[in-house]
Coordinates of C-alpha atoms in Angstrom, one line a residue:
X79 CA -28.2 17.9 10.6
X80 CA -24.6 19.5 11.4
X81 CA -22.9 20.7 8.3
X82 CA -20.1 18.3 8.8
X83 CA -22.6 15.1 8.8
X84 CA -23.3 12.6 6.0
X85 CA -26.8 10.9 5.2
X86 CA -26.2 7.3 5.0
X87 CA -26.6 7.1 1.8
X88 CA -23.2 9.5 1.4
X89 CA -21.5 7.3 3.7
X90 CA -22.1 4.0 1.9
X91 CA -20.8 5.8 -1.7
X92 CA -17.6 7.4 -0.1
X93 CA -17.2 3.7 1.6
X94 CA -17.4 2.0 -1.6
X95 CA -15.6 4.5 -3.8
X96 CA -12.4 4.8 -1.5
X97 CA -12.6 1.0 -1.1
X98 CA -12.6 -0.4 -4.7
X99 CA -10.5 2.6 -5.9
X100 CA -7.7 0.9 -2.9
X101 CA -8.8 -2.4 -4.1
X102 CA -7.7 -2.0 -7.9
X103 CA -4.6 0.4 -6.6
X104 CA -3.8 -3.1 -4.5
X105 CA -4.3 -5.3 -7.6
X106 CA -2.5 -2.8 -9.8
X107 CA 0.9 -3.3 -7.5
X108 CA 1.2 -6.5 -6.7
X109 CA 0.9 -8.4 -10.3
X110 CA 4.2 -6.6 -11.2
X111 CA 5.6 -8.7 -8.4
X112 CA 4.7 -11.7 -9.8
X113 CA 5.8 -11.2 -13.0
X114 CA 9.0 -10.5 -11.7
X115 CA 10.9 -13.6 -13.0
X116 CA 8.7 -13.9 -16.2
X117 CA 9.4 -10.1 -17.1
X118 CA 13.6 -11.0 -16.8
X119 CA 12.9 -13.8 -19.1
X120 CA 11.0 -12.0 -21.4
X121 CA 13.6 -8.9 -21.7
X122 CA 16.8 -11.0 -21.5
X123 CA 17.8 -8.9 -18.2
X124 CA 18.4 -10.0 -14.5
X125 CA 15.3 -10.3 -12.3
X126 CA 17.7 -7.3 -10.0
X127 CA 17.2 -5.1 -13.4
X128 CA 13.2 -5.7 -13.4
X129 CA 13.4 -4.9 -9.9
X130 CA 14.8 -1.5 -10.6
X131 CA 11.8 -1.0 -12.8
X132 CA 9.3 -1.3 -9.3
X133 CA 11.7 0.8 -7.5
X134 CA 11.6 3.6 -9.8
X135 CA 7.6 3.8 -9.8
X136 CA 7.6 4.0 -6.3
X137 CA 10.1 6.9 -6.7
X138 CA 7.6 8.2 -8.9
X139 CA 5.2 7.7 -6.2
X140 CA 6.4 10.7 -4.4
X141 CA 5.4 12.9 -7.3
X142 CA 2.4 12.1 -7.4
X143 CA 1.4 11.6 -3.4
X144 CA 2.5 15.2 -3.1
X145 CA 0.7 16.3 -6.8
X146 CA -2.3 14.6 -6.0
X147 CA -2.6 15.6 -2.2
X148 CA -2.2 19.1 -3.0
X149 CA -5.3 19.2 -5.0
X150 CA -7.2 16.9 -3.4
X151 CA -6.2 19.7 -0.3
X152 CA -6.5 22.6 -2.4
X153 CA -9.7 21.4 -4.8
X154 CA -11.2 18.8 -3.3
X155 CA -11.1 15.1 -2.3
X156 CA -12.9 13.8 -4.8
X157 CA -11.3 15.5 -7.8
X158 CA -8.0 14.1 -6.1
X159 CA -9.2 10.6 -6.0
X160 CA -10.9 10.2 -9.6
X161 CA -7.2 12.0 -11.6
X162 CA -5.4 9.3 -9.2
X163 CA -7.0 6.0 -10.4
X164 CA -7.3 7.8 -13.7
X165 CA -3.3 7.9 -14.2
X166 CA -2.5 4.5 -12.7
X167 CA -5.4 2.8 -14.6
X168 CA -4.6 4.2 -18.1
X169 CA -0.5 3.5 -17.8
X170 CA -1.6 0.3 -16.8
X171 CA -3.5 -0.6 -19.6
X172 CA -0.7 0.7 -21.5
X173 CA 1.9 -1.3 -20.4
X174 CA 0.7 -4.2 -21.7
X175 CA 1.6 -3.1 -24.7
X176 CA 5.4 -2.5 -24.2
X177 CA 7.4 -3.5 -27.0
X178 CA 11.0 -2.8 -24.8
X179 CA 12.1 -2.7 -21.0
X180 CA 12.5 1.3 -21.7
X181 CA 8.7 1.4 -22.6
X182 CA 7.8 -0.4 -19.7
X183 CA 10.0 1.2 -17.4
X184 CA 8.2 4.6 -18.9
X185 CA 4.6 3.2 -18.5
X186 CA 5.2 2.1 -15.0
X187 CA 6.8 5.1 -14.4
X188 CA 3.7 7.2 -14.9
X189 CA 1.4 4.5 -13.3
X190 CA 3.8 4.8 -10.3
X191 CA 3.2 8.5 -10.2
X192 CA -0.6 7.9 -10.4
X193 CA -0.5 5.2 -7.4
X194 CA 1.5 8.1 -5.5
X195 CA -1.8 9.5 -5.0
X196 CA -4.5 7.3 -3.9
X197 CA -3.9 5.9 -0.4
X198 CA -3.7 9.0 1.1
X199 CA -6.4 10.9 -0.3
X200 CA -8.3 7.7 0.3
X201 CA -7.6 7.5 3.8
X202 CA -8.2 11.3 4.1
X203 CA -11.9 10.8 2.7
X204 CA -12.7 7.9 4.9
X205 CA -11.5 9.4 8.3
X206 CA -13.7 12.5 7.1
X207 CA -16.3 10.8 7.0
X208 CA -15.8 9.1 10.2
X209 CA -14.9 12.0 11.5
X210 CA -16.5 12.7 14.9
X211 CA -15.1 10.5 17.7
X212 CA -16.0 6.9 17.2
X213 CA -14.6 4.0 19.0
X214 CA -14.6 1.9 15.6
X215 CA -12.8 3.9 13.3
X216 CA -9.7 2.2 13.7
X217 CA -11.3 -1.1 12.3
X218 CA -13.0 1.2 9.3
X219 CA -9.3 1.8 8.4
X220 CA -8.2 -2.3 8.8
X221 CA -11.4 -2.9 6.7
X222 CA -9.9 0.0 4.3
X223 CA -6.1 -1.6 3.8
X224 CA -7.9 -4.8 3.5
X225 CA -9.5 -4.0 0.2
X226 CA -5.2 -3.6 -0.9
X227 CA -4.4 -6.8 0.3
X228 CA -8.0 -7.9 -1.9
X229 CA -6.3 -6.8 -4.7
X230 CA -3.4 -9.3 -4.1
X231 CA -5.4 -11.7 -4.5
X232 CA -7.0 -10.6 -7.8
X233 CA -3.1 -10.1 -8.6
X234 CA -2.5 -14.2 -7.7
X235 CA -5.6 -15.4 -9.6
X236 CA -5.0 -13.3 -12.5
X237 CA -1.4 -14.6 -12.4
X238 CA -2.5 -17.9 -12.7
X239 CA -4.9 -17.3 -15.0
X240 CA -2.8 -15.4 -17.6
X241 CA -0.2 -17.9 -17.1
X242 CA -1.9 -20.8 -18.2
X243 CA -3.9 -19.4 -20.9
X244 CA -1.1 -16.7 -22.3
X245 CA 2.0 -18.0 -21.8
X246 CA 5.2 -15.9 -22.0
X247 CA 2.7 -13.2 -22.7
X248 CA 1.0 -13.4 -19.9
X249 CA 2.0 -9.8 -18.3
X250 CA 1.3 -8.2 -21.2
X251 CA -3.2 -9.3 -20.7
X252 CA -2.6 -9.5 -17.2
X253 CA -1.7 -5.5 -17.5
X254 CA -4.4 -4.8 -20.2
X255 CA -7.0 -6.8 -18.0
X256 CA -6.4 -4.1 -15.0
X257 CA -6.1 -1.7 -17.0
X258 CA -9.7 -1.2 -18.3
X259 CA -10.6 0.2 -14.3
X260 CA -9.7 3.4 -15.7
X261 CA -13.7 3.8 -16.4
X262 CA -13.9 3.6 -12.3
X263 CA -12.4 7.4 -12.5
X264 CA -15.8 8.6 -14.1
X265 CA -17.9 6.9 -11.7
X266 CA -15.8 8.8 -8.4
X267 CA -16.4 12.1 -10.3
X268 CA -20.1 11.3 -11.2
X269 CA -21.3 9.8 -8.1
X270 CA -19.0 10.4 -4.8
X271 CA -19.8 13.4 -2.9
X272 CA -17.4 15.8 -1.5
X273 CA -15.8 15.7 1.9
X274 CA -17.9 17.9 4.1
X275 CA -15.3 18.3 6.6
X276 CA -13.3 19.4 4.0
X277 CA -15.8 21.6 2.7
X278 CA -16.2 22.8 6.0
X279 CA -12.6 23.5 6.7
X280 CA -12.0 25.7 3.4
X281 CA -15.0 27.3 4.3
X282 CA -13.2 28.8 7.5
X283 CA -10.6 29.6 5.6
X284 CA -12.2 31.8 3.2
X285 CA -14.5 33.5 6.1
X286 CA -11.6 34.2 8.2
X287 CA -10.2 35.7 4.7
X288 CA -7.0 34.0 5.2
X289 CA -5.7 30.9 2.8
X290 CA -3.6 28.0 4.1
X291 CA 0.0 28.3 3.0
X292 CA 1.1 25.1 0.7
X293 CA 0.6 22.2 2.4
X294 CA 3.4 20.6 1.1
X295 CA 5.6 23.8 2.7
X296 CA 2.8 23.5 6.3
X297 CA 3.4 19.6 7.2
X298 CA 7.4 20.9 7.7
X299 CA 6.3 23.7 9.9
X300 CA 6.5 24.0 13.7
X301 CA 5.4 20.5 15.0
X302 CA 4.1 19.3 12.1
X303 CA 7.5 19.4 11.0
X304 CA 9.0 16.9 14.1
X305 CA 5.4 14.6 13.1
X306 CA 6.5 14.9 9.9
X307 CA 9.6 13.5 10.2
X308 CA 9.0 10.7 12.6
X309 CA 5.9 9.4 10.4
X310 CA 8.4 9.4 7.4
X311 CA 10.8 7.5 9.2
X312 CA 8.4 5.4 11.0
X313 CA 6.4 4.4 7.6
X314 CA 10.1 3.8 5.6
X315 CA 11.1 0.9 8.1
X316 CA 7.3 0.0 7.9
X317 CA 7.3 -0.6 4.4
X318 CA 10.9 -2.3 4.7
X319 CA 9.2 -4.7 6.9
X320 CA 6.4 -5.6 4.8
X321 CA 7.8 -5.6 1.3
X322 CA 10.9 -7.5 2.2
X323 CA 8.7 -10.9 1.6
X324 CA 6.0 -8.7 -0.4
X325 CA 8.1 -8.2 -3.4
X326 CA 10.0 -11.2 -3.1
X327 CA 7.8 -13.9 -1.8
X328 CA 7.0 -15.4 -5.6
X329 CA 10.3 -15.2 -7.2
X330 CA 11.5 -16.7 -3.9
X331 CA 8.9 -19.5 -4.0
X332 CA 9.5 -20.3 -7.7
X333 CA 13.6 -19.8 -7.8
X334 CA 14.6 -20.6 -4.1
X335 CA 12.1 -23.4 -3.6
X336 CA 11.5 -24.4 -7.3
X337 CA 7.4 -24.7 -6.9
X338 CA 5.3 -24.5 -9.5
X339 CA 3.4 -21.2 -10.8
X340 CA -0.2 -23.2 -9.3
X341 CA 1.5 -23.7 -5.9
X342 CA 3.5 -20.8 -5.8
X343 CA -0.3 -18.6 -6.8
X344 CA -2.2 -20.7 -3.7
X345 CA 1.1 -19.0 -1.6
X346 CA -0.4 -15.7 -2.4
X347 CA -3.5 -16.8 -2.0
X348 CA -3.2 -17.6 2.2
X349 CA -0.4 -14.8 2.1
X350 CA -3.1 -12.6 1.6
X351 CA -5.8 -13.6 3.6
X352 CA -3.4 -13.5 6.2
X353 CA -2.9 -9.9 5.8
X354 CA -6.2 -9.1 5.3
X355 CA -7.0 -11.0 9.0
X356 CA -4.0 -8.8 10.2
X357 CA -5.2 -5.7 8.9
X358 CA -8.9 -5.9 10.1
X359 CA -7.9 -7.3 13.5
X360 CA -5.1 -4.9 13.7
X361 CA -7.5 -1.7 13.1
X362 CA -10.1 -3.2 15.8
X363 CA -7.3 -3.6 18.7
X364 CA -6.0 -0.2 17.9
X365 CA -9.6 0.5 18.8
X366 CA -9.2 -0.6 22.2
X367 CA -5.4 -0.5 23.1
X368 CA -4.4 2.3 20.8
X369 CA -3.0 2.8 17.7
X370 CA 0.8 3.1 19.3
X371 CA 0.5 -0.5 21.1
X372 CA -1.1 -2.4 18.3
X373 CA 1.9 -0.5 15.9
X374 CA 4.3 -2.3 17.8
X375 CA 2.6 -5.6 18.8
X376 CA 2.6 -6.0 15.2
X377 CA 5.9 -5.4 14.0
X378 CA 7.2 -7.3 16.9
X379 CA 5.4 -10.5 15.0
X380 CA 7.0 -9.6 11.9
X381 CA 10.4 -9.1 13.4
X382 CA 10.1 -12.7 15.4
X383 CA 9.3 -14.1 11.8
X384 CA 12.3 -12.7 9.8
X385 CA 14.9 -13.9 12.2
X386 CA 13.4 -17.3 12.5
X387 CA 13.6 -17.3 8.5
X388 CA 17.3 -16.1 8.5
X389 CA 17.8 -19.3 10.2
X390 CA 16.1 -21.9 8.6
X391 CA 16.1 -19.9 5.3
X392 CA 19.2 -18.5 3.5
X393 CA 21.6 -20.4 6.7
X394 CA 20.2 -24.0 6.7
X395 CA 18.5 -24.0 3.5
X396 CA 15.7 -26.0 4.6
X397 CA 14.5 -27.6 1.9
X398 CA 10.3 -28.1 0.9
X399 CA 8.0 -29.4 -1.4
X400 CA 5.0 -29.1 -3.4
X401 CA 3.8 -31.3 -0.5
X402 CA 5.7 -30.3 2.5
X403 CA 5.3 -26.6 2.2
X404 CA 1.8 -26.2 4.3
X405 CA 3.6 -27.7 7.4
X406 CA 7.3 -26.5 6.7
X407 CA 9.2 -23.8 9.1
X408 CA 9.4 -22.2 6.1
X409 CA 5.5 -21.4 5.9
X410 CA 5.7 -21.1 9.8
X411 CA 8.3 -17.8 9.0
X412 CA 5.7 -17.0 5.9
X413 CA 2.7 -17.0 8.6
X414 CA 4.4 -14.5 11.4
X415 CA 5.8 -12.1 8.2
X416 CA 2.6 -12.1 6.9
X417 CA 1.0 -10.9 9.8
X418 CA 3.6 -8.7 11.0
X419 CA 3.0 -6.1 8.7
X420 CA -0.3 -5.7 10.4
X421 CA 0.6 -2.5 11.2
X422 CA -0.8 -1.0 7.7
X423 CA -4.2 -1.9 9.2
X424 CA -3.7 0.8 11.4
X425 CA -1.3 3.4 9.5
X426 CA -3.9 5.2 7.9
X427 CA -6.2 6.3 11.0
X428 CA -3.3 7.1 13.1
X429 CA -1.4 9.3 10.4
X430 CA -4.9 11.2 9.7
X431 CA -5.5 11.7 13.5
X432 CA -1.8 13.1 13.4
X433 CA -2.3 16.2 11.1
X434 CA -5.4 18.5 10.9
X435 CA -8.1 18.6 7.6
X436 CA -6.4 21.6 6.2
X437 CA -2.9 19.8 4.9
X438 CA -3.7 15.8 5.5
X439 CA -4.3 14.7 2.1
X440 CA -1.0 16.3 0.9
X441 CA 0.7 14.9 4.9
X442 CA -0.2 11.4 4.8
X443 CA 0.4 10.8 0.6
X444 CA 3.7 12.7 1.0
X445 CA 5.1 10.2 4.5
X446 CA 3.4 7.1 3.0
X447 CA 4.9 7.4 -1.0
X448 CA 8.2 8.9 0.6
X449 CA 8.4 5.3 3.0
X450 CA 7.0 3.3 0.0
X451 CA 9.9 4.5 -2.4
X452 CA 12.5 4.3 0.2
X453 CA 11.2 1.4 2.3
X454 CA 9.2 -1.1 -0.3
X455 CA 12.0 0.5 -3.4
X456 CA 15.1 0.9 -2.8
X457 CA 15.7 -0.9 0.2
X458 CA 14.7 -4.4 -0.7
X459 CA 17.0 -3.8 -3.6
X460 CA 19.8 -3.2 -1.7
X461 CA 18.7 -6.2 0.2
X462 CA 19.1 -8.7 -2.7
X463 CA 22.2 -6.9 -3.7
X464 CA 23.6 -7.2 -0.9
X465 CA 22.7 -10.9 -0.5
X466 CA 23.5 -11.9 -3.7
X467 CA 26.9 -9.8 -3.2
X468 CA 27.8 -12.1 -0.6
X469 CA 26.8 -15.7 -2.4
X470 CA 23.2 -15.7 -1.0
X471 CA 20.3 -16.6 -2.8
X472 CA 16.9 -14.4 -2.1
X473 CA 15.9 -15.5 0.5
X474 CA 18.6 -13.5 2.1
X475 CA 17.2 -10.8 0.8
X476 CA 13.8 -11.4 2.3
X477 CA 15.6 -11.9 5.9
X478 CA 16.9 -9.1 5.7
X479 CA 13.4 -7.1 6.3
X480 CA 13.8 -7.9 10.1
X481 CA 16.0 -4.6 9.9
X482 CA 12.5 -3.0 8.3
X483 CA 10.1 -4.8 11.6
X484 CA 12.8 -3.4 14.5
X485 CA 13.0 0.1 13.1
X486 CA 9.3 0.4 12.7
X487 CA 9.2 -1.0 16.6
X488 CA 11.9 1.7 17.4
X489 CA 9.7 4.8 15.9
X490 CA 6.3 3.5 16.6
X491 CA 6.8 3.9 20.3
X492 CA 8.2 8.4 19.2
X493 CA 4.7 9.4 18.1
X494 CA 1.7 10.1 20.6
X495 CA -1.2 8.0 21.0
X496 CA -4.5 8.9 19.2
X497 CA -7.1 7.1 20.0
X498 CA -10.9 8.6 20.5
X499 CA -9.5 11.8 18.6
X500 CA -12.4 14.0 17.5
X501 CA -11.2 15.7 14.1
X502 CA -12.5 18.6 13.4
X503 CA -12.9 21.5 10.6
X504 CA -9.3 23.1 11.3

């Protein structure tokens, strides 16, 4: 068997491990955005001031994508992965037990920091293992963002859940109850075996007596340094694009449209199995018409949803019900948003074909948590200041994210097509 070549046995643990450790990273972000409202009411501050709270651990993010890439680059994939989910899980657990905004905003500020690290080492591991080429890797990767989108929907249940049995303290269990994954850390230590073609790769290095400089200081060099910047630009108008009705769709649902919490949970319910349908067949047509093509197909979708919603949204104000909403052009916009970020089906294979074994742990955590913080934190709050600067409610703010879907079109189409790549032990 070549060195760089998994039994199936490996294969299946590295599968599961990346996947559930994406899965609870998924569930872990997306029950803050629900609580949005609640969280306002419960501190006496402005759902814009809770908001700062999300944008600030994705700030955080940054830290720890290029903290935890370095060592999963430098000491492995697997230590990497387990001191990720380790730091998000704990800080999660422990923000159920905030007493102030200040001791949530610290608790989600280390969480953030822990989250900073798990998508790319994730991805990194996955493609590894996949490694040689193989025509279905791209739809691995779909199969791989799916599991995030997975945990939205343990975010909506448990949302519902803790709402109706909890009350106005329903954040605090709904925290505690993700929280206790932190036991999933030991398991990735225990059980997951190392990257082979990372092993590998070091290897080289050591025979050829000559160690990598820091990644963090490679991915700007030469022309990793142009991929560099275009994947960071590319991913911060991606993440614009999808979290402009991410973050917003609930309080939007629940202010904007006055639903109830059970209605507003079965919203996030279809949201995400639409994602999840847009992430798995986005990764399987990148298989066939490349990642490049299926990047923009995508975020044209999303694009045609966001303007349709400007319209009938924060313009006409069309109006729905608990009733009405299922066949509204309301939900119509909701469907075409929802599967126009698509594209995250696809980001992770395309970014890991982009930069060799040697640096792309540290590469794709440090242009996915850079986009996240700019893309999915600050600029949706600018959005709904803006909006509500100029008497708009937020669904101007979730309009807004066509700027996120044409800028993602706009830099898709600078990077070079990857497809049938065979990555190797650099």
């Amino acid at each position: 068997m070549n060195e760089t070549q998994y039994t199936a046995t490996e294969r299946k643990l590295v599968v599961f491990f990346a996947f559930l450790g994406t899965l609870f990273d998924g569930a872990d972000f997306f029950i803050f955005t629900y609580f949005l409202a609640p969280l306002a009411e419960y501190f006496e501050t402005s759902v814009v001031n809770i908001t700062v709270i999300q944008a600030t651990s994705y700030l955080a993010g940054i830290i720890g994508g290029i903290l935890f890439g370095i060592i999963a680059d430098r000491k492995g994939r697997r230590l990497g992965l387990a001191l990720t989910v380790a730091t998000y899980s704990i800080f999660t657990l422990l923000s159920g037990f905030a007493s102030s905004f200040s001791e949530l905003l610290a608790m989600r500020i280390i969480a953030g920091i822990g989250i900073g690290g798990e998508s790319g080492i994730a991805f990194a591991y996955l493609n590894e293992v996949y490694h040689a080429k193989n025509n279905r890797r791209g739809l691995f990767n779909g199969a791989l963002q799916s599991m995030f989108v997975f945990g939205a929907l343990i975010a909506a249940w448990l949302y519902g859940f803790t709402s109706e049995h909890y009350g106005v303290e329903a954040w605090r269990w709904a925290f505690r109850y993700l929280g206790i994954v932190a036991i999933l850390a030991v398991f990735i230590r225990m059980f997951m075996p190392e990257s082979k073609l990372w092993l590998a790769s070091r290897q080289k290095l050591l025979d050829e007596n000559k160690e990598s400089s820091v990644p963090l200081v490679e991915i700007f060099k030469g022309a990793l340094g142009g991929i560099t910047l275009k994947t960071t630009l590319l991913m911060t108008f991606a993440f614009y694009g999808a979290y402009g009705i991410i973050t917003f769709a609930p309080t939007m649902w629940t202010t904007a449209y006055e639903l109830p919490s059970a209605t507003v949970a079965q919203l996030g319910y279809v949201g995400s199995i639409l994602a999840v349908i847009a992430y798995l067949g986005s990764g399987w047509l990148s298989d066939i018409i490349g990642r490049k093509n299926t990047f923009t197909l995508t975020a044209l979708i999303g694009t045609i949803g966001y303007l349709l919603f400007l319209i009938v949204g924060p313009i006409l104000k069309m109006p729905v019900t608990v009733t009405s909403i299922w066949v509204s052009l309301p939900f119509l916009c909701f469907v075409f948003m929802q599967l126009g970020y698509g594209y995250f089906g696809v980001q992770g294979v395309w970014l890991s074909e982009l930069y060799p074994t040697r640096v792309r742990s540290t590469a794709l955590n440090f242009v996915y948590y850079l986009g996240r913080a700019i893309g999915a934190g600050i600029a949706p709050l600018l959005g709904l200041s803006i909006a509500t600067s100029m008497g708009y409610d937020i669904r101007m703010a979730v309009a807004l994210a066509f700027i996120g879907t044409g800028g993602t079109i706009i830099f898709s189409r600078m990077l070079k097509e990857t497809k049938g790549l065979d990555i190797q032990a650099d």
